[in-house]
Short mmCIF file of C-alpha atoms in Angstrom, two decimals:
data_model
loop_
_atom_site.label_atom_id
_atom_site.label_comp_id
_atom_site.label_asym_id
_atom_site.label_seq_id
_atom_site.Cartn_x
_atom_site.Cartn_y
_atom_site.Cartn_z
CA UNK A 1 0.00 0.00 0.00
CA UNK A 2 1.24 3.32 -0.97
CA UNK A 3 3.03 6.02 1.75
CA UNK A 4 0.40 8.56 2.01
CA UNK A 5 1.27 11.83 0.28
CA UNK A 6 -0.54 15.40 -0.75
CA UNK A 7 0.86 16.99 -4.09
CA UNK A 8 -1.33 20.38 -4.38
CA UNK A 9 -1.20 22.11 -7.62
CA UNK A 10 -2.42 23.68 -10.32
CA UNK A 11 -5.99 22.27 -10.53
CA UNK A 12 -8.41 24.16 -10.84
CA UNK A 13 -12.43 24.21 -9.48
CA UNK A 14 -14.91 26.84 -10.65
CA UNK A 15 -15.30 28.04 -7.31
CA UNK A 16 -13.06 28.11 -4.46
CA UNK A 17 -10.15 26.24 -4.20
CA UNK A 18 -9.25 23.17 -5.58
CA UNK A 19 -6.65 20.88 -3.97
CA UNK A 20 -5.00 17.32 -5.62
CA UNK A 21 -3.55 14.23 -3.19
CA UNK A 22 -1.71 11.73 -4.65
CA UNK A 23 -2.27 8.19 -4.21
CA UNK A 24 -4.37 8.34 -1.50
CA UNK A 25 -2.39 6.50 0.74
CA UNK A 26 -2.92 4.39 3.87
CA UNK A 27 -6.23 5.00 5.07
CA UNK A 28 -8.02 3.99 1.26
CA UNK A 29 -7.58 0.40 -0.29
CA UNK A 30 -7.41 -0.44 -4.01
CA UNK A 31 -7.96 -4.65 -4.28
CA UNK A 32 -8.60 -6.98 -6.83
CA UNK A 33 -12.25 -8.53 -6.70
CA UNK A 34 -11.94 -10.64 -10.18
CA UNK A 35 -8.67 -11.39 -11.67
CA UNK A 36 -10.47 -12.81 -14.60
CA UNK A 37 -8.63 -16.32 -14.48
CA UNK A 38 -6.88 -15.49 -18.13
CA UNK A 39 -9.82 -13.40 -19.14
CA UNK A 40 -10.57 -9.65 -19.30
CA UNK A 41 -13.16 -8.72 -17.07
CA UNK A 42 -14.37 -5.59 -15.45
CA UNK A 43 -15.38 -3.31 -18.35
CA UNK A 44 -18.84 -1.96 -17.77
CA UNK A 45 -18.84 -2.49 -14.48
CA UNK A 46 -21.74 -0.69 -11.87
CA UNK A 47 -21.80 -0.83 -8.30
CA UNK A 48 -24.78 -0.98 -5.68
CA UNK A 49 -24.78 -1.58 -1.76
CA UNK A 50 -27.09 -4.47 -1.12
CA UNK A 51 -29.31 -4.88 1.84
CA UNK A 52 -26.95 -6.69 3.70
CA UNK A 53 -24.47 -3.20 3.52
CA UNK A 54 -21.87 -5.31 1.15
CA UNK A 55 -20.91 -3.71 -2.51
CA UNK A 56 -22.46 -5.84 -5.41
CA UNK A 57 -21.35 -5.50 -8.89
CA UNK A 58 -22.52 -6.14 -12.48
CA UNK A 59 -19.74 -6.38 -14.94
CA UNK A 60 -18.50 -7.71 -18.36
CA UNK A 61 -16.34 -10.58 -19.23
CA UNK A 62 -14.61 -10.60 -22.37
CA UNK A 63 -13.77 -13.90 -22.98
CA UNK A 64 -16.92 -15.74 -22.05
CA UNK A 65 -18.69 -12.83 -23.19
CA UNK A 66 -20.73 -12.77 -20.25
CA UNK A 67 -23.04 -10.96 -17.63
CA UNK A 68 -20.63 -11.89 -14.14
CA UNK A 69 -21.74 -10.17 -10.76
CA UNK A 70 -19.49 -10.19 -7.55
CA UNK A 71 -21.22 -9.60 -4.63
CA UNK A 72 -18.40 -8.63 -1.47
CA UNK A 73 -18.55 -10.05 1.93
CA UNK A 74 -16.72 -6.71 3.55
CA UNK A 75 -17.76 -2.80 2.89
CA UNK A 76 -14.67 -2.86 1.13
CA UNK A 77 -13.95 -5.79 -0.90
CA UNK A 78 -10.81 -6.92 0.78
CA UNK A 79 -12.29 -10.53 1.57
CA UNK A 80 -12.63 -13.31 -1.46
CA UNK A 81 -16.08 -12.10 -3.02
CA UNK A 82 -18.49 -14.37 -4.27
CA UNK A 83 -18.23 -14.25 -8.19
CA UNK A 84 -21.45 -15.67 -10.22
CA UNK A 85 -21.91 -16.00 -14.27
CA UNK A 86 -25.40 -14.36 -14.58
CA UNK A 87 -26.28 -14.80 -17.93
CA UNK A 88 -23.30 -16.72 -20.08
CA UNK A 89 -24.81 -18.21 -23.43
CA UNK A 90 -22.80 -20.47 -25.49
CA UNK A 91 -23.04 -17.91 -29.28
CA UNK A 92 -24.23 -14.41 -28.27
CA UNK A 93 -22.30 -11.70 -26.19
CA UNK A 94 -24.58 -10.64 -23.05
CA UNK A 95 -23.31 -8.61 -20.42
CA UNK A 96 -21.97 -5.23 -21.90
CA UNK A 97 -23.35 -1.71 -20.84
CA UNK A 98 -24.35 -3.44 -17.49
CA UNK A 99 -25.93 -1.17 -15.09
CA UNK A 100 -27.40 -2.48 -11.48
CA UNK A 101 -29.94 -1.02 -8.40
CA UNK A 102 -31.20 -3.13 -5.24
CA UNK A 103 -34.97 -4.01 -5.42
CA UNK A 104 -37.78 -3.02 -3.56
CA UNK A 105 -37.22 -6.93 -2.40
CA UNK A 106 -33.48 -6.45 -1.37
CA UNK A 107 -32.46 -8.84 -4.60
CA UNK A 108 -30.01 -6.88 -7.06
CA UNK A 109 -31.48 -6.57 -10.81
CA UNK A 110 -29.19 -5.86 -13.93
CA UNK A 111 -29.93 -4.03 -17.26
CA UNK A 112 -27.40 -4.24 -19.69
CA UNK A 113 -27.16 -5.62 -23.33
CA UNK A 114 -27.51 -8.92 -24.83
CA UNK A 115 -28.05 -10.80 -27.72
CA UNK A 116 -24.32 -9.61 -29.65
CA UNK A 117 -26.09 -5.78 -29.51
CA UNK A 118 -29.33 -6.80 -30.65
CA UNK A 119 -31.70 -6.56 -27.16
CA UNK A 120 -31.97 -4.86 -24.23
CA UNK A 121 -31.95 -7.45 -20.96
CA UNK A 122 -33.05 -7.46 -17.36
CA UNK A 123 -31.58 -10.18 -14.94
CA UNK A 124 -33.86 -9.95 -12.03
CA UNK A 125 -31.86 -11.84 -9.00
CA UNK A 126 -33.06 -14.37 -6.95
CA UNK A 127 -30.71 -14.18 -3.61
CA UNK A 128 -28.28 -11.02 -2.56
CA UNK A 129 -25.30 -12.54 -3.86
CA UNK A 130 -27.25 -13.90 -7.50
CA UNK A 131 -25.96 -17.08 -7.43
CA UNK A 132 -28.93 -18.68 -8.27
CA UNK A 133 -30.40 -18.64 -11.49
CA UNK A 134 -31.91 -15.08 -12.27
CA UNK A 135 -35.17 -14.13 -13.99
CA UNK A 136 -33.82 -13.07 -17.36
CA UNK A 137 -35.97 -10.72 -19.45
CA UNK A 138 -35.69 -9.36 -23.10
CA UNK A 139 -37.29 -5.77 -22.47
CA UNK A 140 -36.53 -4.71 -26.27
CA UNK A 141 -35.92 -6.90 -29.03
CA UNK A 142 -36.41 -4.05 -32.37
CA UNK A 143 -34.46 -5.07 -35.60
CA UNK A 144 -31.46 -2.86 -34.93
CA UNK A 145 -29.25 -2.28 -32.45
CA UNK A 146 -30.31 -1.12 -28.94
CA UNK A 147 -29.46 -1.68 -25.42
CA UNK A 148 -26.14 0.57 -24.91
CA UNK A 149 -25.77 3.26 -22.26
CA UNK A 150 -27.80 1.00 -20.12
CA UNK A 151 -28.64 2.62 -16.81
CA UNK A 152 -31.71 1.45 -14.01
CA UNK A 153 -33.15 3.05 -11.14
CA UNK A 154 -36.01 1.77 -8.92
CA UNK A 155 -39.30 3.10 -9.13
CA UNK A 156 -41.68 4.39 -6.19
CA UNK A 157 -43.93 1.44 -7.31
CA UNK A 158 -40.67 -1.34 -7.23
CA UNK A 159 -40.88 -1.33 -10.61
CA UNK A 160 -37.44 -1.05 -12.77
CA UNK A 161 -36.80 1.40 -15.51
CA UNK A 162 -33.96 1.29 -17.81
CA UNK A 163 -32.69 4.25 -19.65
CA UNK A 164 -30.49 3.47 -22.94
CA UNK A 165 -29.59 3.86 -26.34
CA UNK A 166 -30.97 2.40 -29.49
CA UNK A 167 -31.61 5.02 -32.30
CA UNK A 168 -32.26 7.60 -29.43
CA UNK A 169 -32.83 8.33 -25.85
CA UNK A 170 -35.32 5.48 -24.83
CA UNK A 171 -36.38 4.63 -21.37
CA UNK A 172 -38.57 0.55 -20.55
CA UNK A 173 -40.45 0.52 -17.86
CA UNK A 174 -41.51 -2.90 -16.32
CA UNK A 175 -45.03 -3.57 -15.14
CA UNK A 176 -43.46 -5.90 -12.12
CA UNK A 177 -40.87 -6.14 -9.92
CA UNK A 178 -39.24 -8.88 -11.71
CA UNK A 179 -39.40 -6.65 -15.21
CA UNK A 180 -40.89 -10.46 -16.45
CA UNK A 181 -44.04 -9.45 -18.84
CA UNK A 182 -44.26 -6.78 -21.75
CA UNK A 183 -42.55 -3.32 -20.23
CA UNK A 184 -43.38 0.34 -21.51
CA UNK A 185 -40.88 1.71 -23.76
CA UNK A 186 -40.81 5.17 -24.77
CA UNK A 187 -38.84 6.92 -27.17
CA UNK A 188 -38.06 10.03 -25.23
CA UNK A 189 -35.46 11.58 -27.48
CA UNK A 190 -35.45 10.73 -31.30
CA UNK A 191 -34.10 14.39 -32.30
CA UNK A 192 -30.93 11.97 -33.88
CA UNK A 193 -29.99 8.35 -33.88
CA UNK A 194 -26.63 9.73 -32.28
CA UNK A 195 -28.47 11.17 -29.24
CA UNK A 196 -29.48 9.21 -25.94
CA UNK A 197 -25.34 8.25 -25.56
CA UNK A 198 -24.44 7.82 -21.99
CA UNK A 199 -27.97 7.70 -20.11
CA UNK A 200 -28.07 7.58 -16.31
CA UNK A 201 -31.47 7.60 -14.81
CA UNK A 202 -32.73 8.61 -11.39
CA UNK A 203 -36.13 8.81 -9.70
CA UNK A 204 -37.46 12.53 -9.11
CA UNK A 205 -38.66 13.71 -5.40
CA UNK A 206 -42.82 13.02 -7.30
CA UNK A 207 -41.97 9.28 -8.20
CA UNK A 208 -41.29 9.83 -12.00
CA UNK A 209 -37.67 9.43 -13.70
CA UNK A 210 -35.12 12.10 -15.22
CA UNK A 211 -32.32 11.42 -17.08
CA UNK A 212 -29.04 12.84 -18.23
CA UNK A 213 -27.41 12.06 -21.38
CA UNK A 214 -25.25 13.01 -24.33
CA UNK A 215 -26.36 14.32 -27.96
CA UNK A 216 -23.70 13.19 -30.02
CA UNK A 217 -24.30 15.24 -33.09
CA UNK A 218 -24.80 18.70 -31.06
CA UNK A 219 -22.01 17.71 -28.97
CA UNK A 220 -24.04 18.78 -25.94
CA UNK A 221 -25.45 17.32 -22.29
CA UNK A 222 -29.62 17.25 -22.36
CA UNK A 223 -32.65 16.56 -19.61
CA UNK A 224 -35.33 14.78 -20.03
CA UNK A 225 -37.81 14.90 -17.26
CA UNK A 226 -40.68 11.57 -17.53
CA UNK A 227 -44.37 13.01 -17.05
CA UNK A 228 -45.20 10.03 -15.45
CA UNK A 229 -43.73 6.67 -13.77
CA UNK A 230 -43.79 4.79 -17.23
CA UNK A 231 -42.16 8.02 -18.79
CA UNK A 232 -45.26 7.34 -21.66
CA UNK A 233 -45.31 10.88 -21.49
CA UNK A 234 -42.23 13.73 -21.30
CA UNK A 235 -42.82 16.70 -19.62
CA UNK A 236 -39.17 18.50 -20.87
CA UNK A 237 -36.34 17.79 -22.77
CA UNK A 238 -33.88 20.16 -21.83
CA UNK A 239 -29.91 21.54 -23.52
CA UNK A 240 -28.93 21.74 -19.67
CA UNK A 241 -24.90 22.82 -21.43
CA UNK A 242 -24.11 23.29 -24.61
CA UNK A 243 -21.23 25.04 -24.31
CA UNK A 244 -18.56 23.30 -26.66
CA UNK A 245 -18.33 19.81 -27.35
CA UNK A 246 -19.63 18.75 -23.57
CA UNK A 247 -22.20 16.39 -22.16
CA UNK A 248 -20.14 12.83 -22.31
CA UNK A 249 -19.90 10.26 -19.68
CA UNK A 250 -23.06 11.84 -17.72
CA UNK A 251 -23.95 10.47 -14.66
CA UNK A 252 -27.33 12.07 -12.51
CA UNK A 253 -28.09 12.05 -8.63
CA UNK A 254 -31.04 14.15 -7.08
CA UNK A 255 -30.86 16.01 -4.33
CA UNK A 256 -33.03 16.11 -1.38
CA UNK A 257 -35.09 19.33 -2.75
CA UNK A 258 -35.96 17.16 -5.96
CA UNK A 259 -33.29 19.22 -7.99
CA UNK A 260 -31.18 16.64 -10.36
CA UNK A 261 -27.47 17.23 -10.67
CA UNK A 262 -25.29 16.03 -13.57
CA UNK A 263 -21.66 15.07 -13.52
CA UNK A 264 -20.18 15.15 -17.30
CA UNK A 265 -16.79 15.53 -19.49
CA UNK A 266 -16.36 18.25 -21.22
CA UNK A 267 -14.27 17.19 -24.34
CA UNK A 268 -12.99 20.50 -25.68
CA UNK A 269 -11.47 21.55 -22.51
CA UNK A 270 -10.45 17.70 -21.19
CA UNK A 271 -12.20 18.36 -17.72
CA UNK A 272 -14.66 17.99 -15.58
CA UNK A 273 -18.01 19.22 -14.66
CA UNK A 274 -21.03 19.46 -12.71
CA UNK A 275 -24.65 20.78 -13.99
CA UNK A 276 -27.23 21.72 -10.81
CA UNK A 277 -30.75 21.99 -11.64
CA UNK A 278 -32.61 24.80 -10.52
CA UNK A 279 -35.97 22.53 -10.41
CA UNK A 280 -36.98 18.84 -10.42
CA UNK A 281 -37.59 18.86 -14.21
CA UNK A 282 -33.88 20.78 -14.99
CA UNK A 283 -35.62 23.18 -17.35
CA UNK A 284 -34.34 26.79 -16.81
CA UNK A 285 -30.91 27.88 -16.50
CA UNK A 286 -29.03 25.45 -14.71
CA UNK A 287 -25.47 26.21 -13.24
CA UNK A 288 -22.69 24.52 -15.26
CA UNK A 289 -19.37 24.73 -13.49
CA UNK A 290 -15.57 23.39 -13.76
CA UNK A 291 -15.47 20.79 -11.05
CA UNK A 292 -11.59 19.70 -12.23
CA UNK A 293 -9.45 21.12 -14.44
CA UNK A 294 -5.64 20.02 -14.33
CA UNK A 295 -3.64 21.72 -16.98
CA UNK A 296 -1.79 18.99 -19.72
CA UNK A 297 -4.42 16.17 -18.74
CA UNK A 298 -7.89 14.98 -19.40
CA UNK A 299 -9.86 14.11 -16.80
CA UNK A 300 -13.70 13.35 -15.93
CA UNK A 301 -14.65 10.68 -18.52
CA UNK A 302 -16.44 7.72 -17.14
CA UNK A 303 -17.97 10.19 -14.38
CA UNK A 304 -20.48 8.63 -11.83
CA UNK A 305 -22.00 10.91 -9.05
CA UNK A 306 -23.49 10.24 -5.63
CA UNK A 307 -24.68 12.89 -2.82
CA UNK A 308 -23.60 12.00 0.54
CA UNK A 309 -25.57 12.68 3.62
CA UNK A 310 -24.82 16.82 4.03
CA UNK A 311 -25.85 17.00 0.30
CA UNK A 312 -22.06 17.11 -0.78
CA UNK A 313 -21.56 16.06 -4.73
CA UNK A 314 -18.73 12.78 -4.75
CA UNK A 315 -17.56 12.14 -8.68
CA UNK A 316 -15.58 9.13 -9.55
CA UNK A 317 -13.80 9.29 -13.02
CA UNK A 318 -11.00 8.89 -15.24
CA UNK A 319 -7.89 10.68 -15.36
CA UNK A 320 -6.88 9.30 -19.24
CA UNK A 321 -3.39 11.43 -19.72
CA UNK A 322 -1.71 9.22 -16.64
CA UNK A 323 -4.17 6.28 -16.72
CA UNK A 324 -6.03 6.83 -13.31
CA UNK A 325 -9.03 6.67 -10.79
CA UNK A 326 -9.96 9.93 -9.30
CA UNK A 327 -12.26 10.73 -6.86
CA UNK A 328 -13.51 14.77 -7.15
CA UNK A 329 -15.45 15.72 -3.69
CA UNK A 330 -17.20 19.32 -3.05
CA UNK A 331 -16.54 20.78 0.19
CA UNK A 332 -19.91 22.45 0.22
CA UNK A 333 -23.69 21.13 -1.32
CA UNK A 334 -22.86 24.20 -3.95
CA UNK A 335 -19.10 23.20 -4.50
CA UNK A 336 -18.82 26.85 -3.46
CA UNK A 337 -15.39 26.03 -1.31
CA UNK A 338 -13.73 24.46 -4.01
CA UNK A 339 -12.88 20.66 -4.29
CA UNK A 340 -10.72 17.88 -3.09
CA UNK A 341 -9.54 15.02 -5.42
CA UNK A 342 -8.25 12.29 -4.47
CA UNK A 343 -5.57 9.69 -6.88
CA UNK A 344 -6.93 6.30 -6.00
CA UNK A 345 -5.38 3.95 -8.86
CA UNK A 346 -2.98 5.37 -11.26
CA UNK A 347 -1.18 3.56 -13.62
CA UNK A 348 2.76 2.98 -13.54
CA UNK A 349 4.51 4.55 -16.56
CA UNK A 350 3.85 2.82 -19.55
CA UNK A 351 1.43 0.49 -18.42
CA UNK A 352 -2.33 0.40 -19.67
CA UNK A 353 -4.79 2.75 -17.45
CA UNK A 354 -6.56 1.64 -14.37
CA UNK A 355 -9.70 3.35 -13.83
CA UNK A 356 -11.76 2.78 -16.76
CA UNK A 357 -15.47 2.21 -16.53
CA UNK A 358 -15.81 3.78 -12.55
CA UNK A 359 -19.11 3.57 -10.60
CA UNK A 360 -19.52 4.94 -7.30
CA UNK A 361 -21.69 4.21 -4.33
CA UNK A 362 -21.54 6.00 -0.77
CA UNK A 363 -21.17 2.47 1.02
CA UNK A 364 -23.44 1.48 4.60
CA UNK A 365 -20.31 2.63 5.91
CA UNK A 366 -20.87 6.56 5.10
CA UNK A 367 -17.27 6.24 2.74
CA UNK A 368 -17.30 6.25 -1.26
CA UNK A 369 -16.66 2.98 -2.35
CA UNK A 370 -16.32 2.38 -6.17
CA UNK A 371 -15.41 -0.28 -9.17
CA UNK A 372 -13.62 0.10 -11.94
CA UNK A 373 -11.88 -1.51 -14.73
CA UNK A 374 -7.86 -2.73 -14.63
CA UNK A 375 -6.68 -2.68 -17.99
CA UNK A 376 -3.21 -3.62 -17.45
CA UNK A 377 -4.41 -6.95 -15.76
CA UNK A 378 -7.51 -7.13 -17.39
CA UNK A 379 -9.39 -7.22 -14.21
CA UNK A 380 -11.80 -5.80 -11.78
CA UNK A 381 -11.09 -3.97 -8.84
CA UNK A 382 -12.42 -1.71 -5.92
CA UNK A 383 -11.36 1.27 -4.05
CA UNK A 384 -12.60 2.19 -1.04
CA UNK A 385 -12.13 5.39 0.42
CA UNK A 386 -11.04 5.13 4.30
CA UNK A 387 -12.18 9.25 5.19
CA UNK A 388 -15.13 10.72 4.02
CA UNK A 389 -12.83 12.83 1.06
CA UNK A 390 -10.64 10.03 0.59
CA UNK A 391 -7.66 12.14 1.47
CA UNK A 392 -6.84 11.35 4.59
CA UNK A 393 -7.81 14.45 6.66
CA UNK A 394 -10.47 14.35 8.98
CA UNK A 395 -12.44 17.56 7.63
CA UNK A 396 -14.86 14.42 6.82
CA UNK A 397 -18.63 14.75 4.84
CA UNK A 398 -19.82 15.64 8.22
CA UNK A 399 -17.94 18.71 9.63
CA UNK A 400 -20.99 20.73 8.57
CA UNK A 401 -23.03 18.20 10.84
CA UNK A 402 -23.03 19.21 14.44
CA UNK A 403 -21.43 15.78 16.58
CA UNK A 404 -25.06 14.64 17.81
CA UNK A 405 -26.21 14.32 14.13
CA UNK A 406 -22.81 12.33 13.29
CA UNK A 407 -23.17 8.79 12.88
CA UNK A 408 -21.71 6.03 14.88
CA UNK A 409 -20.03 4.52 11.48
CA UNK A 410 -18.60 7.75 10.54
CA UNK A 411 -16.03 7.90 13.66
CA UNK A 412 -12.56 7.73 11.78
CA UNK A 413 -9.84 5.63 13.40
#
């Protein structure tokens, strides 16, 4: 494990100031949950805390061209996880674009893309680890291909729905809990067959969805807001930044006021962003700000966003100039005090990148945990963050908390 270090430099936050630690150090862990066994696994991978306050996550592998999920038996991975081939047919590719939420039920369930590109699937699980057989579910079978972008977020009813690509922004919702039957899909966003890249979906504050995502021929980051549960009807379809070629890699979280906010790339600058909605539906003006800028390097691609308890932002991405996972925390719900990032994986020179394909989930422990792809050993790892900003200070996600409000698992060692 690496000697714990801070390296502050020129990076730079919209607001405030913005400081950089390197390597993270002693109090975060970086471990190997699937070494793949001679294959490449880990790409696509998405990350949920099941009921039992253990990581579980969905993710590709390349050889057997399968749906694999690993569910942990620690809040951080370190102990041998319990690794399950979900859906693994003998002649079609299943598994890529995987996205995953925790049931009404408890029981994990997986969108994600099957058939060699042709269908969009739901694997409904059966225990918290799915290691029995899942309910597996074609939601869309059209004639061309659909079922990238994947991403799936729980419904007030229980009821999955699954944001993705396939000659637009689409969105299925399932009339069970199981997604089993025929589900509701809407095409919310047909404006091009190049928009609808990079969907993540959340539930609004009133029950109905809103998602983020990228319009590839405007080169800019759009809204849509669902008018109902099924998202049968949309109530907006919003250009929440269009300024450049932006709007990649989106991920979307919703505050506790109902207002979404968007983590992104912004291509033509090679940084990072934030968009926060000034309502639940995003329409208006929302605020678009730098979250991480370092000068020479690209980061924020495969961006993934949670909101801890004091309504702080938390961004896992991609660092792709030295091949490494970053972690990008706001000090404030606005960002207003600047940021602290946070080197979790990096690459050694010359080697492939490690931190490809991030997801991030604030574990049962109160700490970001997140997993992400190894592409120098092909395999699947986790980082888990041992302070609440992953740099080692104790200026944690609860300073603004006053101690009687703090939570037993929050107490740092």
């Amino acid at each position: 494990m690496a000697t714990h270090t801070f390296r502050i430099f020129a990076a730079v936050a919209a607001y405030g100031a913005a400081s950089f630690v390197q390597a993270g150090g002693v109090y975060n862990s970086a471990t190997t949950v699937d070494d793949g066994a001679g294959s490449v696994v880990g790409m696509y991978s998405s990350i949920a805390i099941g009921t039992d306050g253990f990581p579980v996550i969905s993710y590709y592998d390349d050889r057997a061209q399968a749906l694999k999920v690993a569910h942990c038996y620690d809040v951080a991975c370190i102990q041998q996880p319990q690794i399950t081939f979900v859906d693994d047919t003998s002649t079609l590719i299943e598994g890529r674009y995987s996205a995953i939420a925790i049931g009404d039920d408890g029981m994990p369930v997986i969108s994600y893309q099957g058939g060699t590109g042709d269908t969009l699937k739901v694997a409904k699980c059966t225990d918290l680890a799915c290691t029995l057989p899942a309910t597996i579910t074609e939601v869309d079978n059209p004639a061309n291909i659909t079922g990238t972008f994947t991403s799936i977020a729980i419904g007030v009813n229980g009821r999955p729905s699954v944001s993705y690509t396939g000659s637009g922004l689409n969105v299925a919702h399932c009339t069970n809990t199981d997604c089993t039957g025929t589900a509701t899909v809407t095409k919310v966003d047909t404006s091009s067959v190049l928009t609808g890249y990079h969907t993540s979906i959340a539930i609004g504050n009133d029950g109905f969805p809103v998602i983020s995502y990228y319009d590839l021929t405007n080169e800019l980051l759009k809204v849509a807001k669902c008018g109902n549960a099924s998202c049968s009807t949309v109530t907006a379809t919003t250009e929440v930044d269009a300024a450049g070629s932006v709007g990649g890699y989106t991920a979307i979280a919703v505050r506790n006021n109902g207002h979404p906010v968007v983590s992104y790339f912004d291509a033509a600058n090679g940084t990072l962003k934030i968009a926060e909605c000034t309502n639940s539906a995003c329409t208006g003006s929302a605020t678009a700000m730098t979250l991480l800028a370092v000068p020479g390097e690209v980061v924020g691609q495969y961006s993934d966003i949670a909101i801890g308890p004091t309504g702080k932002a938390f961004v896992s991405h991609f660092n792709a100039t030295v091949g490494s996972l970053m972690l990008t925390v706001c000090q404030t719900s606005d960002c207003a005090d600047g940021t602290i990032t946070t080197t979790l994986d990096a690459a050694l020179p010359g080697d492939a990148p490690r931190g490809e394909y991030s997801s991030l989930a604030i574990g049962a422990d109160n700490l970001p945990v997140m997993s992400y792809f190894d592409a120098q050993a092909g395999t699947l790892k986790v980082a888990h963050c041992g302070t609440r900003n992953c740099d080692g200070l104790f200026h944690d996600g609860f300073d603004d908390l006053p101690p009687t409000s703090r939570p037993e698992s929050a107490e740092q060692p």
